[in-house]
């Protein structure tokens, strides 16, 4: 049941029972710490009253957005209410308008961000497990409409969660605004009316005051319908999310902090809805601060994969993409240039690249050439010397690939090897002075090859490094 119905039960008892059930489902034990976000309005005042009667250790938190001349009156009201109840209270004033201008945000978004930052800080300082918010069923209906107007898919239209991120609770989300107001009347609660709720510059206020009443003329139960739709989409979205995670685990060929390589052919075997979710998850994981990624950008990447596009593409948000064989590579940023020396035998860790190079010295008698490959090569240790240089590519680099006559431009070699442009900054060179011995992880140099006269072998391996 999505919207709480009080038929056959007193409204106050019904709301208390609903809130108690939400807290129990969230795993909140009696006596546990709980921050209550209090604006001074009817919703948060009723929430505070209900929670105060359930025996939890409450800490009242109020943020003054400094958007109205009389906003300090709300702060005093909340502080006085907390004092009357014998509850600790944190009140803070932040210039949300200035923050919005600095960050290029709407006032609504700036206020939301600052509220959550403040509430998180209070919860951390007080050691509280959860933060209780006063959103209710009518807020949920408004949220669904707002996200529909913005073109959200199922993930957005599922609306707000009763429990989000294991920390934020919305105990009144099944309760209608009219029931909350009736509770306040029956309890004789005092609360503040925020005049900004009637300011039609804010889209939510226009939805509440203009669009929802119009929709009610078509369906008097529109709030219940929208809450039911959100609940249905939540269940379906949860299923699709689970299926997408299974697909993600299957199609990822390589993953590190700044790179994900996908098996293009395998990705395209999935339903288009799963393909989109996989790509959204990958893009969001690589550039979380820039998301969420809109439908158009996700669909563009999917089209490139479907068309087997091999061009280097700039996606925005610091991301690039490129097809390479049966893979599609997505990368964030550029890896910094490398230029360092180390003694051999030894291990060199390149944290910025997420790799390490290991060089062991072995005798020809203990050498097993079957283990060699691009990321593991064998060089003549005496020819290599006691100290080597590891560096990034340089313009004009040339070397003699193993098994070939004559030298070749490294840029031409990479083209012939079909090494994608998107990953050029991942290629490293191991050199003795100016002479390249190994282009890692592709090919060693013919000049440093193992011969019948070789007395010591330098076994060089390039491995991923994850901090261990």
Short mmCIF file of C-alpha atoms in Angstrom, two decimals:
data_model
loop_
_atom_site.label_atom_id
_atom_site.label_comp_id
_atom_site.label_asym_id
_atom_site.label_seq_id
_atom_site.Cartn_x
_atom_site.Cartn_y
_atom_site.Cartn_z
CA UNK A 1 0.00 0.00 0.00
CA UNK A 2 1.46 3.30 -1.13
CA UNK A 3 -0.69 5.97 0.37
CA UNK A 4 -1.75 5.52 3.94
CA UNK A 5 -5.48 5.19 4.48
CA UNK A 6 -6.91 6.02 7.88
CA UNK A 7 -10.38 4.54 7.28
CA UNK A 8 -11.62 2.76 10.40
CA UNK A 9 -8.81 4.14 12.54
CA UNK A 10 -8.16 7.44 14.21
CA UNK A 11 -5.81 9.54 12.13
CA UNK A 12 -3.34 10.14 14.94
CA UNK A 13 -3.07 6.45 15.78
CA UNK A 14 -2.79 5.54 12.11
CA UNK A 15 0.07 7.99 11.50
CA UNK A 16 1.94 6.82 14.60
CA UNK A 17 1.53 3.21 13.54
CA UNK A 18 2.76 4.00 10.03
CA UNK A 19 5.83 5.87 11.29
CA UNK A 20 6.63 3.12 13.81
CA UNK A 21 6.49 0.53 11.04
CA UNK A 22 8.83 2.52 8.79
CA UNK A 23 11.39 2.84 11.59
CA UNK A 24 11.16 -0.85 12.44
CA UNK A 25 11.58 -1.83 8.77
CA UNK A 26 14.66 0.40 8.61
CA UNK A 27 16.17 -1.45 11.57
CA UNK A 28 16.13 1.48 13.96
CA UNK A 29 16.22 0.17 17.50
CA UNK A 30 14.45 1.81 20.43
CA UNK A 31 16.69 4.41 22.04
CA UNK A 32 18.78 4.87 18.87
CA UNK A 33 19.94 8.33 17.79
CA UNK A 34 17.93 10.12 15.12
CA UNK A 35 18.37 13.57 13.58
CA UNK A 36 15.04 15.22 12.76
CA UNK A 37 15.11 17.80 9.95
CA UNK A 38 12.80 20.55 11.16
CA UNK A 39 11.75 23.51 9.05
CA UNK A 40 9.06 24.68 11.46
CA UNK A 41 6.30 23.80 8.98
CA UNK A 42 3.41 21.45 9.65
CA UNK A 43 5.07 18.37 8.09
CA UNK A 44 8.26 18.44 10.13
CA UNK A 45 6.41 19.58 13.28
CA UNK A 46 4.07 16.57 13.10
CA UNK A 47 7.04 14.28 12.37
CA UNK A 48 8.87 15.63 15.41
CA UNK A 49 5.79 15.16 17.59
CA UNK A 50 5.32 11.54 16.49
CA UNK A 51 8.98 10.63 16.91
CA UNK A 52 9.16 12.35 20.29
CA UNK A 53 6.48 9.98 21.54
CA UNK A 54 8.23 6.81 20.30
CA UNK A 55 11.21 6.86 22.63
CA UNK A 56 14.11 7.63 20.28
CA UNK A 57 17.09 9.84 21.10
CA UNK A 58 16.24 12.83 18.92
CA UNK A 59 18.40 15.73 17.80
CA UNK A 60 16.54 18.56 16.07
CA UNK A 61 18.30 20.22 13.12
CA UNK A 62 17.25 23.40 11.33
CA UNK A 63 18.99 25.22 8.46
CA UNK A 64 18.17 28.87 7.81
CA UNK A 65 18.56 29.43 4.03
CA UNK A 66 18.77 33.22 4.48
CA UNK A 67 16.36 33.75 1.58
CA UNK A 68 13.73 35.77 3.48
CA UNK A 69 14.04 38.73 5.86
CA UNK A 70 12.04 36.85 8.51
CA UNK A 71 13.77 33.47 8.11
CA UNK A 72 15.45 33.87 11.50
CA UNK A 73 11.97 33.68 13.06
CA UNK A 74 11.69 30.09 11.81
CA UNK A 75 15.02 29.28 13.45
CA UNK A 76 13.85 30.70 16.79
CA UNK A 77 10.57 28.82 16.52
CA UNK A 78 12.35 25.47 15.94
CA UNK A 79 14.86 26.15 18.72
CA UNK A 80 12.07 27.06 21.16
CA UNK A 81 10.08 23.94 20.21
CA UNK A 82 13.12 21.72 20.78
CA UNK A 83 13.77 23.41 24.14
CA UNK A 84 10.13 22.93 25.17
CA UNK A 85 10.47 19.24 24.46
CA UNK A 86 13.84 19.01 26.20
CA UNK A 87 15.63 18.02 22.99
CA UNK A 88 19.08 19.10 21.75
CA UNK A 89 18.98 21.33 18.69
CA UNK A 90 21.41 22.51 16.02
CA UNK A 91 20.53 25.67 14.10
CA UNK A 92 22.69 27.15 11.38
CA UNK A 93 22.35 29.96 8.84
CA UNK A 94 23.84 29.65 5.34
CA UNK A 95 23.59 32.03 2.41
CA UNK A 96 21.93 29.72 -0.11
CA UNK A 97 21.45 32.55 -2.60
CA UNK A 98 25.18 33.25 -2.74
CA UNK A 99 25.92 29.53 -3.01
CA UNK A 100 23.46 29.22 -5.92
CA UNK A 101 25.15 32.08 -7.78
CA UNK A 102 28.64 30.72 -7.18
CA UNK A 103 27.78 27.19 -8.29
CA UNK A 104 25.41 28.18 -11.09
CA UNK A 105 22.45 26.38 -9.49
CA UNK A 106 18.78 27.12 -9.08
CA UNK A 107 17.72 28.24 -5.61
CA UNK A 108 15.83 24.96 -5.16
CA UNK A 109 18.86 22.81 -5.99
CA UNK A 110 21.24 24.98 -3.98
CA UNK A 111 18.93 24.77 -0.95
CA UNK A 112 18.63 21.00 -1.30
CA UNK A 113 22.40 20.51 -1.46
CA UNK A 114 23.08 22.76 1.51
CA UNK A 115 20.36 21.06 3.58
CA UNK A 116 21.83 17.62 3.05
CA UNK A 117 25.38 18.82 3.73
CA UNK A 118 24.17 20.40 6.99
CA UNK A 119 22.11 17.37 8.05
CA UNK A 120 25.00 15.00 7.32
CA UNK A 121 27.31 17.13 9.43
CA UNK A 122 24.85 17.13 12.34
CA UNK A 123 24.37 13.36 12.10
CA UNK A 124 28.12 12.76 12.01
CA UNK A 125 28.72 15.08 14.94
CA UNK A 126 26.00 13.50 17.08
CA UNK A 127 26.70 9.91 16.03
CA UNK A 128 23.14 9.49 14.76
CA UNK A 129 22.41 6.54 12.50
CA UNK A 130 19.51 8.08 10.57
CA UNK A 131 18.16 11.44 9.44
CA UNK A 132 14.36 11.78 9.40
CA UNK A 133 12.80 13.95 6.70
CA UNK A 134 9.21 15.22 6.55
CA UNK A 135 8.28 14.32 2.95
CA UNK A 136 4.77 12.90 2.54
CA UNK A 137 2.54 11.31 -0.13
CA UNK A 138 1.60 14.62 -1.76
CA UNK A 139 5.30 15.49 -2.04
CA UNK A 140 5.80 12.13 -3.75
CA UNK A 141 3.07 12.92 -6.30
CA UNK A 142 4.68 16.29 -7.02
CA UNK A 143 8.10 14.65 -7.42
CA UNK A 144 6.76 12.13 -9.96
CA UNK A 145 5.21 14.95 -12.01
CA UNK A 146 8.38 17.06 -11.87
CA UNK A 147 10.52 14.15 -13.05
CA UNK A 148 8.02 13.29 -15.78
CA UNK A 149 8.24 16.89 -17.01
CA UNK A 150 12.04 16.53 -17.13
CA UNK A 151 11.82 13.36 -19.21
CA UNK A 152 12.95 10.87 -16.54
CA UNK A 153 12.82 7.12 -17.11
CA UNK A 154 11.71 4.46 -14.67
CA UNK A 155 14.55 5.20 -12.26
CA UNK A 156 13.41 8.80 -11.85
CA UNK A 157 9.69 8.10 -11.91
CA UNK A 158 9.97 5.65 -9.02
CA UNK A 159 10.00 8.80 -6.92
CA UNK A 160 11.52 9.22 -3.47
CA UNK A 161 12.56 6.26 -1.34
CA UNK A 162 11.25 5.70 2.18
CA UNK A 163 14.82 4.71 3.10
CA UNK A 164 17.61 6.16 0.97
CA UNK A 165 21.29 5.23 1.12
CA UNK A 166 20.72 3.51 4.45
CA UNK A 167 20.63 6.88 6.18
CA UNK A 168 17.75 9.13 5.13
CA UNK A 169 14.27 8.17 6.36
CA UNK A 170 10.94 9.49 5.15
CA UNK A 171 8.55 8.11 7.81
CA UNK A 172 5.55 10.12 6.49
CA UNK A 173 5.88 9.15 2.82
CA UNK A 174 2.69 7.01 2.96
CA UNK A 175 0.71 9.77 4.68
CA UNK A 176 -1.37 12.44 2.90
CA UNK A 177 -0.89 16.14 3.62
CA UNK A 178 -4.53 16.45 4.71
CA UNK A 179 -4.00 13.71 7.32
CA UNK A 180 -0.87 15.47 8.60
CA UNK A 181 -2.79 18.72 8.97
CA UNK A 182 -5.63 16.90 10.77
CA UNK A 183 -3.09 15.33 13.16
CA UNK A 184 -1.72 18.82 13.93
CA UNK A 185 -5.25 20.12 14.63
CA UNK A 186 -6.12 17.24 16.92
CA UNK A 187 -2.85 17.60 18.81
CA UNK A 188 -3.07 21.39 18.97
CA UNK A 189 0.39 21.79 17.44
CA UNK A 190 1.73 25.19 16.50
CA UNK A 191 3.77 25.53 13.31
CA UNK A 192 5.01 28.15 10.85
CA UNK A 193 3.73 28.83 7.34
CA UNK A 194 6.57 29.41 4.87
CA UNK A 195 5.46 32.14 2.41
CA UNK A 196 8.02 30.88 -0.13
CA UNK A 197 5.71 27.87 -0.64
CA UNK A 198 3.42 30.28 -2.47
CA UNK A 199 6.21 31.73 -4.62
CA UNK A 200 5.44 30.59 -8.17
CA UNK A 201 8.98 31.23 -9.33
CA UNK A 202 9.63 27.72 -8.03
CA UNK A 203 8.45 24.96 -10.35
CA UNK A 204 7.38 22.66 -7.50
CA UNK A 205 5.08 25.37 -6.18
CA UNK A 206 3.48 25.76 -9.62
CA UNK A 207 2.98 22.01 -9.85
CA UNK A 208 1.41 21.99 -6.38
CA UNK A 209 -0.77 25.04 -6.84
CA UNK A 210 -1.68 24.87 -10.52
CA UNK A 211 -0.99 21.54 -12.24
CA UNK A 212 -2.09 19.09 -9.55
CA UNK A 213 -5.47 20.81 -9.00
CA UNK A 214 -6.00 20.68 -12.77
CA UNK A 215 -5.17 16.97 -12.86
CA UNK A 216 -7.60 16.38 -9.99
CA UNK A 217 -10.37 17.67 -12.23
CA UNK A 218 -9.65 14.66 -14.45
CA UNK A 219 -9.01 12.18 -11.61
CA UNK A 220 -9.86 13.12 -8.04
CA UNK A 221 -7.51 10.38 -6.79
CA UNK A 222 -4.51 11.65 -8.78
CA UNK A 223 -2.23 11.73 -5.72
CA UNK A 224 -2.94 8.07 -4.94
CA UNK A 225 -2.54 7.18 -8.63
CA UNK A 226 0.85 8.86 -8.86
CA UNK A 227 2.02 7.21 -5.64
CA UNK A 228 0.87 3.84 -6.97
CA UNK A 229 2.68 4.46 -10.27
CA UNK A 230 5.87 5.30 -8.37
CA UNK A 231 5.60 2.07 -6.37
CA UNK A 232 5.01 -0.04 -9.49
CA UNK A 233 7.95 1.54 -11.28
CA UNK A 234 10.15 1.07 -8.22
CA UNK A 235 9.57 -2.69 -8.31
CA UNK A 236 10.22 -2.86 -12.05
CA UNK A 237 13.24 -0.60 -11.78
CA UNK A 238 14.70 -2.82 -9.04
CA UNK A 239 14.34 -5.84 -11.34
CA UNK A 240 15.94 -4.06 -14.29
CA UNK A 241 18.76 -2.81 -12.06
CA UNK A 242 19.52 -6.38 -10.96
CA UNK A 243 19.49 -7.63 -14.56
CA UNK A 244 21.69 -4.73 -15.64
CA UNK A 245 24.21 -5.54 -12.90
CA UNK A 246 24.41 -9.13 -14.09
CA UNK A 247 24.97 -7.89 -17.65
CA UNK A 248 27.57 -5.38 -16.45
CA UNK A 249 29.58 -8.14 -14.77
CA UNK A 250 29.46 -10.10 -18.02
CA UNK A 251 30.33 -7.42 -20.58
CA UNK A 252 33.19 -5.66 -18.77
CA UNK A 253 36.54 -6.91 -20.10
CA UNK A 254 38.77 -4.50 -18.20
CA UNK A 255 38.18 -1.98 -15.46
CA UNK A 256 40.33 0.46 -13.50
CA UNK A 257 39.82 3.90 -11.96
CA UNK A 258 39.84 5.83 -15.22
CA UNK A 259 38.95 3.19 -17.82
CA UNK A 260 36.32 0.59 -18.66
CA UNK A 261 36.49 -1.71 -21.69
CA UNK A 262 33.26 -3.40 -22.78
CA UNK A 263 32.73 -6.50 -24.92
CA UNK A 264 30.74 -4.81 -27.69
CA UNK A 265 29.32 -7.97 -29.22
CA UNK A 266 28.16 -9.34 -25.90
CA UNK A 267 26.62 -6.01 -24.86
CA UNK A 268 24.54 -5.91 -28.04
CA UNK A 269 23.02 -9.32 -27.31
CA UNK A 270 21.09 -7.81 -24.39
CA UNK A 271 17.75 -6.05 -24.61
CA UNK A 272 18.12 -2.37 -25.47
CA UNK A 273 16.84 -1.37 -22.00
CA UNK A 274 19.67 -3.33 -20.38
CA UNK A 275 22.22 -1.90 -22.83
CA UNK A 276 21.22 1.62 -21.82
CA UNK A 277 21.44 0.85 -18.12
CA UNK A 278 24.86 -0.75 -18.49
CA UNK A 279 26.19 2.30 -20.34
CA UNK A 280 24.64 4.69 -17.82
CA UNK A 281 26.28 2.79 -14.97
CA UNK A 282 29.68 2.85 -16.68
CA UNK A 283 29.54 6.54 -17.57
CA UNK A 284 28.27 7.45 -14.12
CA UNK A 285 31.04 5.40 -12.53
CA UNK A 286 33.74 7.16 -14.56
CA UNK A 287 32.41 10.68 -14.07
CA UNK A 288 30.11 10.61 -11.05
CA UNK A 289 30.50 14.32 -10.36
CA UNK A 290 29.21 15.20 -13.84
CA UNK A 291 26.15 12.93 -13.95
CA UNK A 292 23.48 11.86 -14.21
CA UNK A 293 23.95 11.30 -17.95
CA UNK A 294 20.95 12.11 -20.09
CA UNK A 295 19.24 9.80 -22.55
CA UNK A 296 20.72 11.51 -25.62
CA UNK A 297 24.32 10.98 -24.53
CA UNK A 298 23.76 7.36 -23.54
CA UNK A 299 21.97 6.67 -26.81
CA UNK A 300 24.80 8.27 -28.78
CA UNK A 301 27.35 5.93 -27.21
CA UNK A 302 25.10 2.95 -27.83
CA UNK A 303 24.74 3.94 -31.49
CA UNK A 304 28.54 4.13 -31.86
CA UNK A 305 28.92 0.67 -30.39
CA UNK A 306 26.18 -0.73 -32.57
CA UNK A 307 27.78 0.83 -35.69
CA UNK A 308 31.22 -0.60 -34.73
CA UNK A 309 32.57 2.95 -34.75
CA UNK A 310 36.37 3.09 -34.38
CA UNK A 311 36.82 6.86 -34.19
CA UNK A 312 37.96 8.60 -31.03
CA UNK A 313 34.89 10.36 -29.62
CA UNK A 314 34.70 13.13 -27.02
CA UNK A 315 31.70 12.58 -24.78
CA UNK A 316 32.02 15.60 -22.48
CA UNK A 317 32.43 15.51 -18.71
CA UNK A 318 36.10 14.64 -19.31
CA UNK A 319 35.21 11.34 -21.00
CA UNK A 320 36.24 9.83 -24.33
CA UNK A 321 35.18 6.67 -26.14
CA UNK A 322 36.60 4.54 -28.95
CA UNK A 323 35.95 1.16 -30.49
CA UNK A 324 38.88 -1.24 -30.73
CA UNK A 325 38.31 -4.66 -32.25
CA UNK A 326 35.47 -6.27 -30.35
CA UNK A 327 35.85 -3.85 -27.46
CA UNK A 328 34.52 -0.39 -26.78
CA UNK A 329 36.74 1.63 -24.46
CA UNK A 330 35.56 4.49 -22.25
CA UNK A 331 38.18 6.66 -20.58
CA UNK A 332 38.30 9.61 -18.21
CA UNK A 333 40.99 12.27 -18.47
CA UNK A 334 44.64 11.84 -19.40
CA UNK A 335 47.33 9.87 -17.61
CA UNK A 336 50.28 12.01 -16.58
CA UNK A 337 53.61 11.61 -18.45
CA UNK A 338 56.17 9.31 -16.83
CA UNK A 339 59.96 9.64 -16.73
CA UNK A 340 61.88 7.78 -14.02
CA UNK A 341 64.76 5.38 -13.52
CA UNK A 342 65.09 2.27 -11.38
CA UNK A 343 67.65 -0.38 -10.60
CA UNK A 344 67.21 -3.95 -11.80
CA UNK A 345 66.29 -6.40 -10.54
CA UNK A 346 63.49 -4.45 -8.89
CA UNK A 347 59.88 -3.29 -8.88
CA UNK A 348 58.62 0.09 -10.04
CA UNK A 349 55.10 1.17 -9.05
CA UNK A 350 53.42 3.85 -11.18
CA UNK A 351 50.44 4.86 -9.06
CA UNK A 352 49.03 7.38 -11.54
CA UNK A 353 48.90 4.67 -14.21
CA UNK A 354 47.70 1.91 -11.89
CA UNK A 355 50.51 -0.43 -12.98
CA UNK A 356 53.80 -1.82 -11.74
CA UNK A 357 56.81 -3.12 -13.62
CA UNK A 358 58.70 -6.08 -12.16
CA UNK A 359 62.14 -7.10 -13.44
CA UNK A 360 63.70 -10.38 -12.33
CA UNK A 361 67.09 -11.77 -13.30
CA UNK A 362 67.06 -15.47 -14.21
CA UNK A 363 69.56 -17.86 -15.78
CA UNK A 364 68.93 -19.36 -19.22
CA UNK A 365 68.58 -22.77 -17.56
CA UNK A 366 65.55 -21.58 -15.55
CA UNK A 367 63.94 -19.63 -18.36
CA UNK A 368 60.51 -20.74 -19.58
CA UNK A 369 59.70 -18.88 -22.79
CA UNK A 370 56.16 -20.31 -22.89
CA UNK A 371 55.13 -17.69 -20.31
CA UNK A 372 56.09 -14.76 -22.51
CA UNK A 373 53.63 -12.34 -24.10
CA UNK A 374 53.15 -8.61 -24.68
CA UNK A 375 52.93 -7.81 -20.96
CA UNK A 376 55.77 -10.22 -20.12
CA UNK A 377 59.01 -10.14 -22.10
CA UNK A 378 62.56 -11.49 -21.78
CA UNK A 379 65.56 -9.27 -22.50
CA UNK A 380 69.31 -9.77 -22.41
CA UNK A 381 70.14 -8.49 -18.92
CA UNK A 382 73.77 -7.62 -19.71
CA UNK A 383 72.69 -5.68 -22.78
CA UNK A 384 70.04 -3.89 -20.70
CA UNK A 385 72.40 -2.84 -17.91
CA UNK A 386 71.91 -2.29 -14.18
CA UNK A 387 69.66 0.77 -14.47
CA UNK A 388 66.78 1.36 -16.84
CA UNK A 389 64.48 4.23 -17.66
CA UNK A 390 60.69 3.97 -17.78
CA UNK A 391 58.94 6.79 -19.60
CA UNK A 392 55.98 7.81 -21.70
CA UNK A 393 56.12 8.03 -25.48
CA UNK A 394 57.98 10.92 -27.10
CA UNK A 395 57.54 12.40 -30.57
CA UNK A 396 59.98 10.80 -32.99
CA UNK A 397 60.52 7.61 -30.94
CA UNK A 398 61.84 4.72 -33.02
CA UNK A 399 62.75 1.13 -32.23
CA UNK A 400 63.39 -2.24 -33.89
CA UNK A 401 60.46 -4.56 -33.10
CA UNK A 402 61.43 -8.11 -32.22
CA UNK A 403 61.74 -10.26 -35.34
CA UNK A 404 61.90 -7.32 -37.76
CA UNK A 405 64.73 -5.81 -39.74
CA UNK A 406 65.33 -2.11 -39.45
CA UNK A 407 63.79 0.49 -37.19
CA UNK A 408 60.22 1.74 -37.17
CA UNK A 409 58.56 4.88 -35.91
CA UNK A 410 56.76 4.06 -32.72
CA UNK A 411 53.69 5.96 -33.95
CA UNK A 412 53.57 3.77 -37.07
CA UNK A 413 54.09 0.65 -34.98
CA UNK A 414 51.09 1.51 -32.81
CA UNK A 415 48.93 2.08 -35.89
CA UNK A 416 50.01 -1.27 -37.36
CA UNK A 417 49.30 -2.94 -34.03
CA UNK A 418 45.81 -1.34 -34.08
CA UNK A 419 46.47 0.19 -30.68
CA UNK A 420 43.62 2.71 -30.12
CA UNK A 421 44.33 6.42 -29.80
CA UNK A 422 42.28 6.55 -26.61
CA UNK A 423 44.87 4.34 -24.88
CA UNK A 424 48.09 5.85 -26.30
CA UNK A 425 48.97 7.44 -22.97
CA UNK A 426 48.90 3.97 -21.37
CA UNK A 427 51.87 2.78 -23.46
CA UNK A 428 55.18 2.89 -21.60
CA UNK A 429 58.74 2.58 -22.83
CA UNK A 430 61.53 0.75 -21.01
CA UNK A 431 64.83 2.04 -22.31
CA UNK A 432 68.58 2.00 -21.82
CA UNK A 433 69.55 5.59 -22.40
CA UNK A 434 67.88 6.61 -25.66
CA UNK A 435 67.57 3.04 -26.92
CA UNK A 436 64.15 1.46 -26.48
CA UNK A 437 64.20 -2.10 -25.13
CA UNK A 438 60.48 -2.69 -24.63
CA UNK A 439 57.27 -0.99 -25.70
CA UNK A 440 54.99 -2.13 -22.90
CA UNK A 441 52.68 -3.94 -23.18
CA UNK A 442 53.19 -4.63 -26.89
CA UNK A 443 56.62 -5.70 -28.13
CA UNK A 444 60.24 -5.95 -27.05
CA UNK A 445 63.16 -4.73 -29.14
CA UNK A 446 65.11 -7.01 -31.47
CA UNK A 447 68.33 -5.39 -30.25
CA UNK A 448 67.74 -6.74 -26.71
CA UNK A 449 66.59 -10.23 -27.75
CA UNK A 450 67.71 -13.44 -26.06
CA UNK A 451 70.51 -15.16 -28.00
CA UNK A 452 72.61 -18.29 -27.57
CA UNK A 453 75.31 -16.12 -26.00
CA UNK A 454 72.97 -14.60 -23.40
CA UNK A 455 74.22 -15.36 -19.86
CA UNK A 456 71.54 -13.60 -17.82
CA UNK A 457 67.91 -12.93 -18.67
CA UNK A 458 65.88 -9.93 -17.48
CA UNK A 459 62.28 -11.15 -17.14
CA UNK A 460 60.10 -8.02 -17.32
CA UNK A 461 56.40 -8.01 -16.40
CA UNK A 462 53.79 -5.26 -16.56
CA UNK A 463 50.96 -5.81 -14.06
CA UNK A 464 47.91 -3.92 -12.89
CA UNK A 465 48.40 -2.31 -9.49
CA UNK A 466 45.44 -1.65 -7.22
CA UNK A 467 47.24 -0.31 -4.18
CA UNK A 468 48.19 -3.61 -2.58
#
